Coordinates of C-alpha atoms in Angstrom, one line a residue:
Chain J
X17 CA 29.3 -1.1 -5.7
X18 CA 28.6 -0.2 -2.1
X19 CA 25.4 -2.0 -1.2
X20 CA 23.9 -3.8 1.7
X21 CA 22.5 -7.2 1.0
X22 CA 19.8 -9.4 2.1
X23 CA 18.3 -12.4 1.5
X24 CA 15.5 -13.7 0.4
X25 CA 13.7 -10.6 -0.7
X26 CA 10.7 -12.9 -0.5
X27 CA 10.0 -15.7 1.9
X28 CA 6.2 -17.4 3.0
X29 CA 7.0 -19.5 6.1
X30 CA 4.8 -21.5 8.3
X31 CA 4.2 -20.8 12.1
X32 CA 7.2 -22.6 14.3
X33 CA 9.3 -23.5 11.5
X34 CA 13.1 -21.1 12.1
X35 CA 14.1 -19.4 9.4
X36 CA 17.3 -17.0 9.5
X37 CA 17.5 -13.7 7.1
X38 CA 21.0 -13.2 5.7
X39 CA 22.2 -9.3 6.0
X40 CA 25.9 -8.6 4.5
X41 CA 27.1 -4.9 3.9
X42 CA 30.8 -4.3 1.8
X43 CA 31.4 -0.7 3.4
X44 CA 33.5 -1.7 6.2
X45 CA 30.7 -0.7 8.3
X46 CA 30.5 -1.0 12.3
X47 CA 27.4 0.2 12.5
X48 CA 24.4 -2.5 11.8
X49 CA 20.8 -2.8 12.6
X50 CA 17.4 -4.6 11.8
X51 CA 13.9 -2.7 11.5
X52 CA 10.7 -4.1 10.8
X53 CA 8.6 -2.2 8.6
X54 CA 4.6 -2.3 9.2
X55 CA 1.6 0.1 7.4
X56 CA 0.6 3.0 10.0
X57 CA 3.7 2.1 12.6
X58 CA 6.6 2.9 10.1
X59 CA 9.8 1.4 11.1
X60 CA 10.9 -0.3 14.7
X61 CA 14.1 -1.2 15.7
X62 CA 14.8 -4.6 16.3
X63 CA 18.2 -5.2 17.3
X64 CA 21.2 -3.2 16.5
X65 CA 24.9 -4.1 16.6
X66 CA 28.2 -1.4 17.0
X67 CA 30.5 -3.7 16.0
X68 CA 31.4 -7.3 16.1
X69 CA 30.4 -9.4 18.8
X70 CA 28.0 -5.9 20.7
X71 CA 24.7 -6.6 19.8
X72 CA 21.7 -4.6 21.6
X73 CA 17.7 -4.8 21.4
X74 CA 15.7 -1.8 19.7
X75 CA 12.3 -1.4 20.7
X76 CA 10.4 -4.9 19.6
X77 CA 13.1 -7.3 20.0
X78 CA 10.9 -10.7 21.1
X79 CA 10.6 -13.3 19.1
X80 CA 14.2 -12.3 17.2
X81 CA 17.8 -13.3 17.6
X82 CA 20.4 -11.6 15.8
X83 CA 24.5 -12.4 15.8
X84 CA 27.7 -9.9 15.0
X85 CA 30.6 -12.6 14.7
X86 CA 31.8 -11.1 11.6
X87 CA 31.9 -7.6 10.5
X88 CA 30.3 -7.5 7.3
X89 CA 27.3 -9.7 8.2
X90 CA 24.2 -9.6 11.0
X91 CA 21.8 -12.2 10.1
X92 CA 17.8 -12.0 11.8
X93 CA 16.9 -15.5 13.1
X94 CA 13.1 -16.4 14.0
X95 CA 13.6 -19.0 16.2
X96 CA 10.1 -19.7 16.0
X97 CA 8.0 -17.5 13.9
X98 CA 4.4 -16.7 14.5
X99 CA 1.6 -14.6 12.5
X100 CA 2.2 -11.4 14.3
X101 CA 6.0 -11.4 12.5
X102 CA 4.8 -10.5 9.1
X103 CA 6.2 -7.7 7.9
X104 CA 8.8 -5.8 6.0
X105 CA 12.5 -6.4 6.8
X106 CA 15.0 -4.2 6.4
X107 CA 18.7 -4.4 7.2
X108 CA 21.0 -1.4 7.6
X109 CA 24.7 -0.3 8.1
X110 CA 26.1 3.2 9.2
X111 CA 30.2 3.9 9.0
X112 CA 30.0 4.9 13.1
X113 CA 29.9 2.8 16.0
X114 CA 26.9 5.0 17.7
X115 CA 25.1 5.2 14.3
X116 CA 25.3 8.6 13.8
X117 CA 25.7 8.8 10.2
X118 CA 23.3 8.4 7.8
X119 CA 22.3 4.7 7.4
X120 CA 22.5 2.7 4.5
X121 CA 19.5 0.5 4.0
X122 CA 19.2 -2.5 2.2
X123 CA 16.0 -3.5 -0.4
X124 CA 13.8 -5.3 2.3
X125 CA 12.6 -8.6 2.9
X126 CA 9.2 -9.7 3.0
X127 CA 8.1 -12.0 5.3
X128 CA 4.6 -13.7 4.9
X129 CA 4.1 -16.2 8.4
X130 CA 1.3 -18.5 7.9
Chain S
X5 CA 8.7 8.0 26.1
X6 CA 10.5 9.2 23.1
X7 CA 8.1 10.1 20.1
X8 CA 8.8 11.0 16.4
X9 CA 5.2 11.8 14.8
X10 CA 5.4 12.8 10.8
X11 CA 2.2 15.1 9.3
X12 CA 0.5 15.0 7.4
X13 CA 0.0 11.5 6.4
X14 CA -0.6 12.1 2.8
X15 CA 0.3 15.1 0.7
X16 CA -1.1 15.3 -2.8
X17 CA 0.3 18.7 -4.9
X18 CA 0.3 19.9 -8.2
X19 CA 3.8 20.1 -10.1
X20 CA 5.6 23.3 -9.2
X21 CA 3.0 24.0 -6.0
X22 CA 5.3 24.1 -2.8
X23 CA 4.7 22.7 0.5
X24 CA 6.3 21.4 3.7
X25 CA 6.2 18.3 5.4
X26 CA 6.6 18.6 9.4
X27 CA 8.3 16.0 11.6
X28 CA 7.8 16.8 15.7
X29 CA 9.8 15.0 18.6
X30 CA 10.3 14.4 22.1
X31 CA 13.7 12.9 22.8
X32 CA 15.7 12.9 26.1
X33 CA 18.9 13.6 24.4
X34 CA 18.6 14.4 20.3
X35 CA 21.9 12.8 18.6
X36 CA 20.6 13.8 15.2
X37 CA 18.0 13.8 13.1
X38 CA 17.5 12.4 9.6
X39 CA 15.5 12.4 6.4
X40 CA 14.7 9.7 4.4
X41 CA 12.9 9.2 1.1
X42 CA 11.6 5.6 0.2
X43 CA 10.0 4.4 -2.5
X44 CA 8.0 1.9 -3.2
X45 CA 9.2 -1.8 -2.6
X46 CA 12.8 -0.2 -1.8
X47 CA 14.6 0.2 1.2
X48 CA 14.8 4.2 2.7
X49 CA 17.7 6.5 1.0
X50 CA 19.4 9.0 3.2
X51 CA 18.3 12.7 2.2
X52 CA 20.0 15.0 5.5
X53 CA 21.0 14.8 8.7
X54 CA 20.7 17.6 11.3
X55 CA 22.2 18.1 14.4
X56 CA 21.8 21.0 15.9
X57 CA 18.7 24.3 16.1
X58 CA 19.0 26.1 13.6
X59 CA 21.1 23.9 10.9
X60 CA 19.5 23.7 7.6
X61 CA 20.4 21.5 4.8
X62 CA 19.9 21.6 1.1
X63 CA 19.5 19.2 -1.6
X64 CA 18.3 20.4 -5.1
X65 CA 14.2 21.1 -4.6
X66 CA 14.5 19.7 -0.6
X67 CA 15.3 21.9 2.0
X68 CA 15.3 20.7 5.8
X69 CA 15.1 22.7 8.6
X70 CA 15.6 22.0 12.4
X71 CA 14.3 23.5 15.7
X72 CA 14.2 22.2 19.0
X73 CA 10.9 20.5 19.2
X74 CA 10.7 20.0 15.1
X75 CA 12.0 20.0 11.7
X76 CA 10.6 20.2 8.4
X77 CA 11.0 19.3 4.4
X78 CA 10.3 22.3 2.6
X79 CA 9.4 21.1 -1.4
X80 CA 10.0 24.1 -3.7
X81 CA 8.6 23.3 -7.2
X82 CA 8.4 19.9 -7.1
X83 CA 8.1 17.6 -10.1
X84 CA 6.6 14.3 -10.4
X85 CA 9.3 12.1 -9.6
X86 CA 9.6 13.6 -6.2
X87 CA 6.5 11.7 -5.4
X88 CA 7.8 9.0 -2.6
X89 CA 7.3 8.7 1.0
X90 CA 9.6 11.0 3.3
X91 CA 10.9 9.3 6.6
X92 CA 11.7 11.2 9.6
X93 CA 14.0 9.8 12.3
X94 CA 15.8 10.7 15.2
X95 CA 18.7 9.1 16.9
X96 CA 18.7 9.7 20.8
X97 CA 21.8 7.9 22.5
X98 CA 22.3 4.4 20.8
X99 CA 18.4 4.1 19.9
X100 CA 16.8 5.2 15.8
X101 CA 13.7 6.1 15.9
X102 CA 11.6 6.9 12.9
X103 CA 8.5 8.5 12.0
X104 CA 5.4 7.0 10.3
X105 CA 6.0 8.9 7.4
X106 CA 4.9 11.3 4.6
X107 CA 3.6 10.3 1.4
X108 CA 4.1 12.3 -1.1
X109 CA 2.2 12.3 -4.3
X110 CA 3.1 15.0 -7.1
X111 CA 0.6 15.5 -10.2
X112 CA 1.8 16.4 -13.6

C-alpha cells in the first residue's frame, strides 16, 4: 500500500531533551516536506526536501533540523525542544521535485513539550 | 508577503443545502493551487489541484473553481459524511502555503 509513515503518532517530551520524528514514504517520491499543524494558524512549513541530500527551510524553521540522505526517509529532529514546539506534525511526499503535485500526507504526530 | 486566507471559519448546513467555501490569495508567482479535506486526527487528503483562471475541477458533490485572486469549493447536496475541514493551499515557487481552513459540518 502506498502510504507515508511516521513515528510515534504520540510523544510527551520534556524541555531540552532531543527527540527525532521518523518520516519514511514507499512512492519513490522526491518530493518531501514537514508542517506543523496549530488551531487558528493551519499548517506552516517547516523544512522541505526535492530530493536526496537538498533540503530547504519553509516558513518556521528554528528550533528544527531535518536530513535527506536517503530517498524514502526525512526525519524532524528537535535538538532541543521547548514549550512553544507543541503541536501537530505532519510529514508529506509529492512525486515532483518542485512539489507540484498533490502531496501525500502522513497521519500526524503529536508532540506534547513539557 | 504571500497570504492564503480560507472563509468562513465554520460552515454548518443542512443535508442536501448547497454552499461554497471561498479561499483568497496573494502570491508573487501562483504554481498551483490545492484542496484538501482532513478529518479529524488524520493527516490532509488531496481533493484538486488548479493551475490556471478559469480551470475547474470535479469530484462527485465538490466542485472547485479558480480565478486570479481566488477559488472556491462549491458543495452541491451534500450529505453527512462530507462533514470534515477543507484546506486551501497554494504553491508559489518552491514554497506551500496553506489556508486556515474550513470546517465543515453537515446535519442529517
Amino acid at each position: 500500500e502506498a502510504q507515508v509513515t511516521q513515528n510515534p503518532r504520540y510523544l510527551i517530551t520534556v524541555t531540552g531533551k532531543k527527540l527525532t520524528v521518523t518520516c519514511s514514504q514507499n512512492m519513490n517520491h522526491e518530493y518531501m516536506s514537514w508542517y506543523r499543524q496549530d488551531p487558528g494558524l493551519g499548517l506552516r512549513q517547516i523544512y522541505y526536501s526535492m530530493n536526496v541530500e537538498v533540503t530547504d527551510k519553509g516558513d518556521v524553521p528554528e528550533g528544527y533540523k531535518v536530513s535527506r540522505k536517503e530517498k524514502r526517509n526525512f526525519p524532524l529532529i528537535l535538538e532541543s525542544p521547548s514549550p512553544n514546539q507543541t503541536s501537530l506534525y505532519f510529514c508529506a511526499s509529492s512525486p515532483t521535485p518542485q512539489g507540484a503535485l498533490a502531496q501525500y500526507f502522513g497521519p500526524g504526530t503529536r508532540l506534547l513539550v513539557l | 508577503e504571500d497570504q492564503v486566507t480560507q472563509s468562513p471559519e465554520a460552515l454548518r448546513l443542512q443535508e442536501g443545502e448547497s454552499s461554497s467555501l471561498n479561499c483568497s490569495y496573494t502570491v508573487s508567482g501562483l504554481r498551483g493551487l490545492f484542496w484538501y479535506r482532513q478529518d479529524p486526527g488524520k493527516g490532509p487528503e488531496f481533493l484538486f489541484t488548479l493551475y490556471s483562471a478559469g480551470e475547474e475541477k470535479e469530484k462527485e458533490r465538490l466542485k472547485a473553481t479558480l480565478t486570479k485572486k481566488e477559488s472556491f469549493l462549491h458543495i452541491t447536496a451534500p450529505k453527512p459524511e462530507d462533514s470534515a475541514t477543507y484546506l486551501c493551499a497554494v504553491r508559489d515557487n518552491n514554497d506551500m502555503r496553506f489556508g486556515a481552513g474550513t470546517r465543515l459540518t453537515v446535519k442529517p
